[in-house]
Coordinates of C-alpha atoms and ligand atoms in Angstrom, one line a residue:
M1 CA 0.0 0.0 0.0
A2 CA 1.5 3.3 -1.1
P3 CA 1.6 6.1 1.5
M4 CA 0.1 9.2 -0.1
D5 CA 1.3 11.6 2.7
P6 CA 4.4 11.2 4.9
H7 CA 2.2 12.4 7.8
S8 CA -0.8 10.1 7.4
Y9 CA -1.6 6.4 7.5
A10 CA -4.1 6.9 4.6
D11 CA -2.9 4.4 2.0
G12 CA -3.9 6.1 -1.2
E13 CA -5.7 3.0 -2.5
S14 CA -8.8 2.9 -0.4
P15 CA -11.4 5.8 -0.6
L16 CA -10.9 8.8 1.7
T17 CA -13.5 10.1 4.1
S18 CA -15.8 12.7 2.5
R19 CA -18.2 13.3 5.4
V20 CA -18.3 13.0 9.1
A21 CA -21.1 13.3 11.7
L22 CA -19.6 13.9 15.1
I23 CA -21.1 13.6 18.6
L24 CA -18.8 15.1 21.2
Y25 CA -19.2 15.2 25.0
L26 CA -16.8 17.6 26.8
D27 CA -16.1 16.7 30.4
F28 CA -14.4 19.7 32.0
A29 CA -14.0 18.0 35.4
T30 CA -11.7 15.4 33.9
C31 CA -10.5 17.3 30.8
S32 CA -11.7 14.6 28.6
L33 CA -13.7 14.1 25.4
H34 CA -16.1 11.2 24.7
G35 CA -17.3 10.9 21.1
S36 CA -18.5 9.1 18.2
A37 CA -17.8 9.7 14.5
L38 CA -20.0 8.4 11.7
L39 CA -17.5 8.5 8.8
T40 CA -18.8 8.4 5.2
L41 CA -16.3 7.2 2.5
S42 CA -16.2 8.8 -0.9
A43 CA -17.0 5.3 -2.3
P44 CA -18.1 1.9 -0.9
H45 CA -15.1 -0.2 0.2
S46 CA -14.3 -3.6 1.5
G47 CA -11.2 -5.0 3.0
P48 CA -8.6 -3.1 5.0
L49 CA -9.0 0.6 5.8
S50 CA -6.5 2.7 7.7
L51 CA -7.3 5.8 9.7
D52 CA -5.1 8.2 11.8
T53 CA -5.5 8.5 15.5
R54 CA -3.4 9.9 18.3
S55 CA -4.0 9.4 22.0
L56 CA -7.5 8.1 21.3
T57 CA -9.0 5.1 23.0
I58 CA -11.2 3.3 20.4
H59 CA -14.2 1.6 22.1
S60 CA -16.0 0.2 19.1
A61 CA -16.4 0.2 15.3
I62 CA -19.6 -0.9 13.7
D63 CA -21.5 -1.0 10.4
P64 CA -24.2 1.7 11.2
T65 CA -26.8 -0.1 9.0
S66 CA -26.5 -3.7 10.3
L67 CA -25.0 -2.7 13.6
S68 CA -22.5 -5.6 13.1
P69 CA -19.1 -5.0 14.7
I70 CA -16.2 -4.2 12.4
P71 CA -12.9 -5.9 13.5
F72 CA -10.2 -3.3 14.3
S73 CA -6.8 -2.9 15.8
V74 CA -4.8 0.1 17.0
S75 CA -1.0 0.1 16.4
Q76 CA 1.6 1.1 18.9
P77 CA 2.0 4.9 18.7
D78 CA 4.6 6.4 16.4
P79 CA 6.0 9.5 17.9
V80 CA 5.2 11.6 14.9
L81 CA 2.2 9.9 13.3
G82 CA 0.3 8.6 16.3
S83 CA -1.5 5.2 16.0
R84 CA -2.9 3.5 12.9
L85 CA -6.5 2.4 13.4
S86 CA -6.8 -0.6 11.1
L87 CA -10.3 -1.7 10.2
S88 CA -11.3 -4.8 8.3
L89 CA -14.5 -4.0 6.3
P90 CA -16.5 -7.0 5.3
A91 CA -15.5 -8.5 1.9
E92 CA -19.0 -9.6 1.0
T93 CA -20.8 -6.2 1.4
P94 CA -18.7 -3.1 0.8
L95 CA -19.5 -0.4 3.3
S96 CA -19.7 3.3 2.6
S97 CA -20.0 4.3 6.3
I98 CA -18.5 3.3 9.6
L99 CA -19.5 4.3 13.2
I100 CA -16.6 4.6 15.6
S101 CA -16.8 5.4 19.3
F102 CA -13.8 6.8 21.2
S103 CA -12.6 8.9 24.1
T104 CA -9.5 10.8 25.0
S105 CA -8.1 12.7 28.0
S106 CA -4.7 13.7 26.3
S107 CA -5.7 15.1 22.9
S108 CA -2.8 17.0 21.4
A109 CA -5.3 19.4 19.7
L110 CA -7.5 20.2 22.7
H111 CA -6.6 22.5 25.5
F112 CA -8.7 22.7 28.6
L113 CA -8.3 25.7 30.9
S114 CA -9.8 26.0 34.3
S115 CA -8.9 29.6 35.4
P116 CA -10.0 32.3 35.5
F117 CA -13.0 30.6 33.7
P118 CA -13.5 27.1 32.2
Y119 CA -12.5 27.2 28.6
A120 CA -11.6 24.6 26.0
Y121 CA -10.4 25.1 22.4
T122 CA -8.8 23.2 19.6
Q123 CA -5.8 23.8 17.4
C124 CA -5.5 21.0 14.7
H125 CA -2.8 22.2 12.4
S126 CA -1.0 20.4 11.1
I127 CA -1.6 16.8 12.2
H128 CA -3.6 17.0 15.4
A129 CA -7.2 16.5 14.1
R130 CA -6.5 12.8 14.6
S131 CA -6.3 13.4 18.4
L132 CA -10.0 14.6 18.3
F133 CA -11.6 11.9 16.2
P134 CA -10.3 9.1 13.9
C135 CA -9.9 10.4 10.4
H136 CA -7.9 10.5 7.2
D137 CA -5.8 13.3 8.7
T138 CA -4.1 14.4 5.5
P139 CA -4.9 17.7 3.7
A140 CA -5.4 15.7 0.6
A141 CA -8.7 14.6 2.1
R142 CA -11.6 17.2 2.2
L143 CA -14.6 16.5 4.3
R144 CA -18.0 18.1 5.1
F145 CA -19.2 17.6 8.7
T146 CA -21.9 18.0 11.3
A147 CA -21.2 18.2 15.0
L148 CA -23.2 18.0 18.2
L149 CA -21.2 19.4 21.1
N150 CA -22.6 18.6 24.6
I151 CA -21.2 21.2 27.0
P152 CA -22.1 22.8 30.4
S153 CA -25.1 25.0 29.9
S154 CA -23.3 27.9 31.6
L155 CA -20.9 28.1 28.6
S156 CA -21.4 28.5 24.9
A157 CA -19.6 26.9 21.9
V158 CA -18.4 28.4 18.6
M159 CA -17.1 26.5 15.7
A160 CA -15.5 27.1 12.3
A161 CA -18.8 26.0 10.8
R162 CA -22.4 27.3 10.6
H163 CA -24.2 27.4 13.9
H164 CA -27.5 25.5 13.6
A165 CA -29.0 25.4 17.1
R166 CA -28.5 25.5 20.8
R167 CA -30.9 23.2 22.5
H168 CA -31.5 20.7 25.3
P169 CA -29.9 17.2 24.9
I170 CA -32.2 14.5 23.5
P171 CA -32.2 11.0 25.0
S172 CA -30.2 8.4 23.1
E173 CA -28.6 10.9 20.7
G174 CA -25.3 10.5 22.6
G175 CA -25.3 7.0 21.1
L176 CA -22.4 4.8 21.7
S177 CA -20.1 7.4 23.1
C178 CA -22.3 8.7 25.9
P179 CA -25.1 7.1 28.1
D180 CA -28.2 9.2 28.6
S181 CA -27.2 9.6 32.3
L182 CA -24.3 11.8 31.1
W183 CA -25.7 13.2 27.9
C184 CA -29.0 14.4 29.4
A185 CA -27.7 15.3 32.9
P186 CA -29.0 18.6 34.4
G187 CA -26.9 21.6 33.5
R188 CA -25.9 20.3 30.0
I189 CA -26.7 21.8 26.6
V190 CA -26.1 20.8 23.0
E191 CA -24.7 23.1 20.3
H192 CA -25.3 21.9 16.8
F193 CA -23.0 22.9 13.9
I194 CA -23.0 22.2 10.2
M195 CA -20.2 22.6 7.7
D196 CA -21.4 22.3 4.1
Q197 CA -18.1 23.1 2.4
P198 CA -15.4 20.5 2.3
I199 CA -12.4 21.3 4.4
P200 CA -9.1 19.6 5.1
P201 CA -9.1 18.1 8.6
Y202 CA -6.6 20.6 10.0
L203 CA -9.2 23.3 9.7
F204 CA -11.6 21.6 12.1
A205 CA -11.9 23.9 15.1
F206 CA -14.2 24.7 18.1
A207 CA -14.0 26.6 21.3
V208 CA -16.2 26.5 24.4
G209 CA -16.3 29.1 27.2
H210 CA -17.9 32.4 28.4
I211 CA -18.0 33.8 24.9
V212 CA -19.9 37.0 23.8
S213 CA -20.0 38.8 20.5
R214 CA -20.2 42.1 18.7
D215 CA -21.2 42.7 15.1
I216 CA -18.5 44.7 13.3
G217 CA -19.5 44.3 9.6
P218 CA -22.1 42.8 7.3
R219 CA -20.4 39.4 7.5
T220 CA -18.1 39.8 10.5
R221 CA -18.7 39.3 14.2
V222 CA -16.0 39.4 16.8
Y223 CA -16.4 36.7 19.5
A224 CA -14.3 37.0 22.7
G225 CA -14.5 36.9 26.5
P226 CA -16.6 39.8 28.0
D227 CA -13.5 41.6 29.2
V228 CA -11.9 42.0 25.8
V229 CA -14.8 42.0 23.3
D230 CA -15.2 45.7 23.0
E231 CA -11.5 46.4 22.6
A232 CA -11.4 43.6 20.0
A233 CA -14.3 45.1 18.1
R234 CA -12.5 48.4 17.9
E235 CA -9.3 46.8 16.8
F236 CA -10.8 44.9 14.0
A237 CA -13.3 47.5 12.8
G238 CA -11.5 47.7 9.4
T239 CA -12.1 44.0 8.6
E240 CA -14.8 44.5 5.9
E241 CA -12.5 46.9 4.0
M242 CA -9.9 44.2 3.9
I243 CA -12.4 41.5 2.7
R244 CA -13.4 43.8 -0.1
A245 CA -9.7 44.4 -1.0
G246 CA -9.2 40.6 -1.0
E247 CA -12.2 40.1 -3.2
K248 CA -11.0 42.6 -5.7
L249 CA -7.6 40.9 -6.0
Y250 CA -8.7 37.2 -5.7
G251 CA -12.4 36.9 -6.5
P252 CA -15.5 36.5 -4.3
Y253 CA -15.1 35.6 -0.7
G254 CA -16.4 32.0 -0.7
W255 CA -17.1 31.2 3.0
E256 CA -20.1 33.4 3.7
R257 CA -19.1 34.5 7.1
F258 CA -15.7 35.9 8.2
D259 CA -16.0 35.9 12.0
L260 CA -13.1 36.4 14.4
L261 CA -12.7 34.6 17.7
V262 CA -10.2 36.1 20.3
L263 CA -9.0 33.2 22.4
P264 CA -7.3 33.1 25.8
M265 CA -3.7 34.1 26.2
S266 CA -2.5 30.5 25.8
F267 CA -3.5 30.3 22.2
P268 CA -0.3 29.0 20.5
Y269 CA -0.4 31.0 17.2
A270 CA -0.9 34.6 16.1
G271 CA -3.9 33.4 14.2
M272 CA -5.4 30.3 12.7
E273 CA -7.3 30.5 9.4
N274 CA -10.2 28.3 10.4
P275 CA -12.9 28.9 7.7
R276 CA -15.8 31.1 8.6
M277 CA -14.2 31.8 12.0
V278 CA -10.6 32.8 12.3
F279 CA -9.0 32.1 15.7
L280 CA -6.7 34.9 17.1
T281 CA -4.4 35.4 20.1
P282 CA -5.3 38.4 22.2
T283 CA -1.7 39.6 21.8
V284 CA -2.6 41.0 18.4
I285 CA -4.9 43.6 20.0
K286 CA -2.8 46.7 20.5
G287 CA -4.5 49.7 19.1
D288 CA -2.0 49.9 16.3
P289 CA -2.4 49.3 12.6
A290 CA 0.2 46.5 12.7
G291 CA -2.4 44.3 14.4
A292 CA -4.4 44.2 11.2
H293 CA -1.7 42.3 9.5
V294 CA -2.6 39.1 11.3
V295 CA -6.2 39.5 10.3
A296 CA -5.1 40.3 6.7
H297 CA -3.0 37.1 6.7
E298 CA -5.8 34.8 8.0
L299 CA -8.3 36.5 5.6
A300 CA -5.9 35.8 2.7
H301 CA -6.0 32.1 3.6
S302 CA -9.7 32.2 2.6
W303 CA -8.3 31.9 -0.9
T304 CA -4.9 30.4 -0.6
G305 CA -4.8 27.6 1.9
N306 CA -8.5 27.1 2.6
L307 CA -9.8 27.1 -1.1
I308 CA -6.6 25.7 -2.6
T309 CA -4.8 23.5 0.0
N310 CA -1.4 22.0 0.1
K311 CA -1.6 18.3 -0.6
T312 CA 0.9 17.4 2.1
N313 CA 3.0 19.3 4.6
E314 CA 5.9 19.1 2.2
D315 CA 3.9 21.6 0.0
F316 CA 3.2 23.9 3.0
W317 CA 4.7 26.9 1.1
L318 CA 1.7 26.7 -1.3
N319 CA -0.5 27.7 1.7
E320 CA 1.8 30.1 3.5
G321 CA 3.9 31.6 0.7
F322 CA 0.8 32.6 -1.3
T323 CA -0.9 33.8 1.8
T324 CA 2.0 36.0 2.9
Y325 CA 2.1 37.4 -0.6
A326 CA -1.7 38.0 -0.6
E327 CA -1.6 39.5 2.9
R328 CA 0.9 42.1 1.8
R329 CA -1.1 43.0 -1.2
I330 CA -4.2 43.5 1.0
V331 CA -2.2 45.6 3.5
E332 CA -0.9 47.7 0.6
V333 CA -4.4 48.5 -0.5
V334 CA -5.8 49.4 2.9
Q335 CA -2.7 50.8 4.6
G336 CA -0.4 51.9 1.8
E337 CA 2.9 50.8 0.2
E338 CA 5.1 51.8 3.1
R339 CA 3.3 49.5 5.6
A340 CA 3.5 46.7 3.1
A341 CA 7.2 47.4 2.6
L342 CA 7.9 47.3 6.3
S343 CA 6.2 43.9 6.5
M344 CA 8.4 42.7 3.6
G345 CA 11.4 44.0 5.4
R346 CA 10.5 42.1 8.6
G347 CA 10.0 39.0 6.4
W348 CA 13.4 39.5 4.9
R349 CA 15.0 39.6 8.3
E350 CA 13.1 36.5 9.4
L351 CA 14.1 34.6 6.3
N352 CA 17.8 35.3 6.8
R353 CA 17.5 34.4 10.5
T354 CA 15.7 31.2 9.8
V355 CA 18.3 30.1 7.2
E356 CA 20.8 30.7 10.0
R357 CA 18.7 28.6 12.4
F358 CA 18.8 25.6 10.0
R359 CA 22.5 26.0 9.1
D360 CA 23.1 22.4 10.3
N361 CA 20.1 21.0 8.5
M362 CA 19.7 22.9 5.3
E363 CA 17.0 20.5 4.0
F364 CA 14.5 22.6 5.9
T365 CA 15.5 25.7 4.0
K366 CA 14.1 24.2 0.8
L367 CA 10.7 25.3 -0.3
K368 CA 9.8 21.7 -0.7
P369 CA 11.7 19.7 2.0
C370 CA 11.5 16.0 2.6
M371 CA 9.4 15.5 5.6
Q372 CA 9.5 11.7 6.0
G373 CA 9.7 10.9 9.7
I374 CA 9.7 14.6 10.6
D375 CA 7.2 16.2 13.0
P376 CA 5.9 19.3 11.3
D377 CA 5.8 21.1 14.7
D378 CA 9.6 20.5 15.2
V379 CA 10.6 22.2 11.9
Y380 CA 7.9 24.9 11.7
S381 CA 9.6 28.0 10.5
Q382 CA 9.3 31.1 8.3
I383 CA 10.8 29.4 5.3
P384 CA 7.4 28.4 3.7
Y385 CA 6.2 31.9 4.4
E386 CA 9.0 34.1 3.5
K387 CA 10.9 32.1 0.9
G388 CA 7.5 31.3 -0.6
F389 CA 6.7 35.0 -0.7
Q390 CA 10.1 35.7 -2.3
F391 CA 9.5 33.1 -5.0
L392 CA 6.1 34.6 -5.9
W393 CA 7.4 38.2 -5.7
R394 CA 10.3 37.1 -8.0
I395 CA 7.7 35.8 -10.6
E396 CA 5.7 39.0 -10.2
R397 CA 8.9 41.1 -10.9
Q398 CA 9.6 39.0 -14.0
V399 CA 6.1 39.1 -15.6
G400 CA 4.8 42.3 -14.2
R401 CA 2.0 42.8 -11.7
P402 CA -1.0 42.8 -14.1
V403 CA 0.1 39.5 -15.7
F404 CA 0.8 38.0 -12.3
D405 CA -2.5 39.1 -10.9
E406 CA -4.4 37.5 -13.8
F407 CA -2.3 34.3 -13.3
T408 CA -3.2 34.2 -9.6
K409 CA -6.9 34.7 -10.2
K410 CA -6.9 31.9 -12.8
Y411 CA -4.9 29.7 -10.4
I412 CA -7.4 30.1 -7.7
S413 CA -10.5 29.6 -9.9
T414 CA -8.9 26.5 -11.5
F415 CA -7.9 24.7 -8.2
K416 CA -10.5 25.9 -5.7
F417 CA -11.6 23.2 -3.2
Q418 CA -8.7 21.0 -4.3
S419 CA -5.5 19.9 -2.6
I420 CA -2.5 20.2 -4.9
D421 CA 1.2 19.7 -4.7
T422 CA 4.2 21.9 -5.8
E423 CA 4.6 20.1 -9.1
T424 CA 1.0 20.9 -10.1
F425 CA 1.7 24.5 -9.3
I426 CA 4.9 24.6 -11.4
D427 CA 3.2 22.8 -14.3
F428 CA 0.3 25.3 -14.2
L429 CA 2.8 28.2 -14.0
K430 CA 4.7 26.9 -17.1
A431 CA 1.5 26.4 -19.0
N432 CA 0.2 29.8 -18.3
V433 CA 3.4 31.8 -18.4
P434 CA 5.2 30.3 -21.4
G435 CA 9.0 30.4 -21.2
I436 CA 9.0 31.3 -17.5
E437 CA 11.4 28.4 -16.8
N438 CA 14.0 30.1 -19.1
Q439 CA 13.7 33.3 -17.1
I440 CA 13.7 32.0 -13.6
D441 CA 15.5 29.0 -12.2
L442 CA 12.4 27.3 -10.9
R443 CA 14.2 24.2 -9.8
L444 CA 16.7 26.2 -7.8
W445 CA 13.8 28.0 -6.1
V446 CA 11.8 24.8 -5.3
E447 CA 14.6 22.3 -4.6
G448 CA 17.6 24.4 -3.7
I449 CA 18.7 25.3 -0.1
G450 CA 19.1 28.7 1.3
I451 CA 18.2 32.0 -0.3
P452 CA 18.5 32.1 -4.2
P453 CA 20.6 34.9 -5.6
D454 CA 17.7 36.5 -7.3
A455 CA 15.7 36.9 -4.1
M456 CA 15.5 40.6 -3.1
E457 CA 15.7 42.7 0.0
P458 CA 12.8 45.2 -0.2
V459 CA 13.6 48.8 -0.8
S460 CA 11.6 51.6 0.8
A461 CA 12.6 54.9 2.5
V462 CA 11.2 54.0 5.9
Y463 CA 12.7 50.5 5.9
N464 CA 16.2 51.8 4.8
K465 CA 16.0 54.6 7.4
I466 CA 15.3 52.1 10.2
K467 CA 18.2 49.9 9.1
T468 CA 20.6 52.9 9.0
L469 CA 19.5 54.0 12.5
A470 CA 20.0 50.4 13.8
S471 CA 23.5 50.2 12.4
E472 CA 24.4 53.7 13.8
F473 CA 23.2 52.5 17.2
K474 CA 25.5 49.6 17.1
Y475 CA 28.4 52.0 16.8
G476 CA 27.2 54.0 19.7
Q477 CA 24.8 56.6 18.3
M478 CA 21.4 56.8 19.9
S479 CA 18.6 57.8 17.5
G480 CA 17.2 61.3 18.1
D481 CA 13.7 61.4 19.6
D482 CA 12.3 63.2 16.6
E483 CA 13.3 60.3 14.4
V484 CA 11.4 57.7 16.4
V485 CA 8.5 59.7 17.7
Q486 CA 6.3 58.5 14.9
W487 CA 7.2 54.9 15.2
N488 CA 4.7 52.3 16.1
G489 CA 5.3 48.6 16.9
Q490 CA 6.3 47.5 13.4
E491 CA 9.1 50.1 13.2
W492 CA 10.4 49.2 16.6
Q493 CA 10.3 45.6 15.9
L494 CA 12.3 46.0 12.7
Y495 CA 14.8 48.3 14.4
L496 CA 15.3 45.7 17.2
E497 CA 15.6 42.8 14.8
N498 CA 18.2 44.8 12.9
L499 CA 20.4 45.4 16.0
S500 CA 21.1 41.6 16.1
S501 CA 22.2 39.9 19.3
N502 CA 25.8 41.1 19.6
I503 CA 25.2 44.4 21.3
D504 CA 26.6 45.1 24.7
P505 CA 24.5 44.7 27.8
S506 CA 25.1 48.3 28.6
Q507 CA 23.6 49.3 25.2
A508 CA 20.5 47.2 25.8
L509 CA 20.1 48.9 29.2
A510 CA 20.6 52.4 27.7
L511 CA 18.1 51.7 25.0
D512 CA 15.5 50.6 27.5
A513 CA 16.2 53.5 29.8
R514 CA 15.5 55.9 26.9
Y515 CA 12.5 54.2 25.3
R516 CA 11.1 51.8 28.0
L517 CA 10.8 49.0 25.5
S518 CA 10.7 46.3 28.2
E519 CA 7.4 47.9 29.4
S520 CA 5.9 48.2 25.9
R521 CA 2.2 47.3 25.7
D522 CA 3.0 45.9 22.3
W523 CA 3.8 42.3 22.8
E524 CA 5.9 42.1 19.7
V525 CA 8.1 45.0 20.7
K526 CA 8.4 43.7 24.3
V527 CA 9.4 40.2 23.2
A528 CA 11.9 41.5 20.6
F529 CA 13.5 43.7 23.2
L530 CA 13.6 41.0 25.9
E531 CA 15.1 38.5 23.5
L532 CA 17.8 41.0 22.4
A533 CA 18.6 42.0 26.0
I534 CA 18.8 38.5 27.4
S535 CA 20.9 37.3 24.4
A536 CA 23.2 40.2 25.2
G537 CA 23.6 38.9 28.7
C538 CA 21.3 41.2 30.7
K539 CA 20.2 39.3 33.8
E540 CA 18.1 42.4 34.7
Y541 CA 15.4 41.2 32.4
F542 CA 15.0 37.6 33.7
A543 CA 12.1 38.6 36.0
E544 CA 10.2 40.4 33.2
A545 CA 10.7 37.3 30.9
E546 CA 9.4 35.1 33.6
R547 CA 6.3 37.2 34.1
L548 CA 5.7 37.2 30.3
L549 CA 6.2 33.5 29.9
K550 CA 3.7 32.8 32.6
Q551 CA 1.1 35.0 31.0
V552 CA 1.2 34.1 27.3
G553 CA 1.4 30.9 25.4
R554 CA 1.9 32.2 21.8
M555 CA 4.6 29.9 20.4
R556 CA 6.6 32.5 18.6
Y557 CA 7.3 34.3 22.0
L558 CA 8.0 31.0 23.8
R559 CA 10.5 30.0 21.1
L560 CA 12.3 33.3 21.2
L561 CA 12.5 33.7 25.0
Y562 CA 13.1 30.1 26.1
T563 CA 15.8 29.9 23.5
A564 CA 17.4 33.1 24.6
L565 CA 17.3 32.0 28.3
A566 CA 18.6 28.5 27.6
K567 CA 21.5 29.8 25.5
C568 CA 22.6 32.8 27.5
S569 CA 24.0 31.2 30.7
N570 CA 23.7 28.4 33.1
E571 CA 21.5 30.6 35.3
G572 CA 19.3 31.4 32.4
K573 CA 19.0 27.7 31.5
M574 CA 18.0 26.8 35.1
L575 CA 15.5 29.6 35.1
A576 CA 14.0 28.4 31.8
H577 CA 13.5 24.9 33.2
R578 CA 11.8 26.3 36.4
I579 CA 9.5 28.7 34.5
Y580 CA 8.4 25.9 32.2
A581 CA 7.7 23.5 35.1
E582 CA 5.5 26.2 36.6
A583 CA 3.8 27.4 33.4
R584 CA 3.4 24.2 31.5
N585 CA -0.3 23.7 32.1
C586 CA -1.0 27.2 30.7
Y587 CA 0.4 26.2 27.4
H588 CA -1.4 24.3 24.6
P589 CA -0.1 20.8 24.2
I590 CA 1.6 21.7 20.8
A591 CA 3.4 24.6 22.6
Q592 CA 4.4 22.2 25.4
G593 CA 6.1 20.0 22.8
V594 CA 7.9 22.9 21.3
V595 CA 9.3 24.2 24.6
E596 CA 10.3 20.7 25.6
S597 CA 12.3 20.3 22.4
I598 CA 14.1 23.7 23.0
L599 CA 15.0 22.8 26.5
S600 CA 16.3 19.3 25.6
K601 CA 18.3 20.8 22.7
H602 CA 20.1 23.1 25.1
A603 CA 20.2 20.6 28.0
Ligands
ZN1 ZN1 -0.8 31.4 7.4

């Protein structure tokens, strides 16, 4: 049986799941999930069928029509893939659906929080949907679904799907997963969701908690905790303008709603492009136009990533490179060229820094790396984003913007609701831009390591000015106040990133004494400064880093600060271990894995 995806047990020969009906019971007391999944295959099938699972206990598998049991076995867990669920479908009567009941109390996708309020949320990218329900957890599979979530009636549920009803539990609908004594217990409520459009499994998402909402546009509502919802509504007021800019560039917005959910501080990413409802960290709310970049990015995924999806994680740049490109085009329309150029400048710094990070393993500086046996969370980096962006920008420079825009529109309308690989993109590019392979070394871009010689550092007056000021500072010259008075977070971030880590501790202290960067309300600026100062050897900032690491679980910040602490000194290393031991439960399981791998690398 041929594997179709290095990160899935799906064998490529049996049909994939095209529909799933989920019944999920969330138990906050034990942080566990009991569920059943009625899977419908794209065609009737008999014989062996493999599904992906991780940390799931499988209780039963049956033919939902005859109720006959289906023999199954669960393999020993692979550290990257999880466990294979092998089913033997009857040879005599091919089945098109299977009902599986399961439970888990250690799902790598699901984070339960108990304080200050009970809250639970999922993050499935890239291969964690399998820890919520058994599935073909490959982006090559696209499925429609319905979901019944049984939750405490004091809470409400939201989902990246259409909300159908909130109602009382009905006896026996908990089915195999949940007896009526639990399903219909007092104080329980059922939230019913429907997703009519087929999505790859990594876009499956829900959240449960004290969640309220505000309408901010004709198709956008902000959902958040009562304490942040008004601030969030103000921050994201420009969303409809961005959707219109996206539609002008890439065609009609195809998901009906574009709602935004602001999660608790532990949410591990800046944002996650779950369709119909983007998930966001509260750290993007800062009363500053730079916060809109994250929304622009997740919005751009509505076309590139959610409509056209990478076939495997090896093709991840098709999602993120295109989205980073589209994000900057949207930002250019709504905020102007200088803002877009600053974002490109930051991307250029990140790209160079990431290539440096992988200098001992250059495979992961390729646009299309080999991911066999590799956990995508371990090698998550800015390469697919920024090298992907550079590749597309290179093509744009070659053919001119009008031609490239026409090409992109055609690309989206040709492949929407499909999962494609890099080779398909390259073939489509060659077919639609004849001769492009003679003008750009496409193989070097896709298969080569590092940064190709025809990549380009962006040019803009503001970006160049910031770089000059940063290099002057390194030689002892502090920027004049009039030069920085207009700066917001993005400028500061770029300035700090351009200082690099080899400044003196005294320089870091002087910078902070002048501009109070360690006290910035902008998380990006604060983290960039703390990383710089700790890397420079300033122990003065250990306490601030500890406070921050106990408050927020966004992985980018954890990566930067835990690495800086672990690398700076023995004292820093010990502190990193102690902070993690105390903060661990506040981090999403994916973030826990990332911090553990940083700490073991610098043991
Ligand atoms: Zn993205």
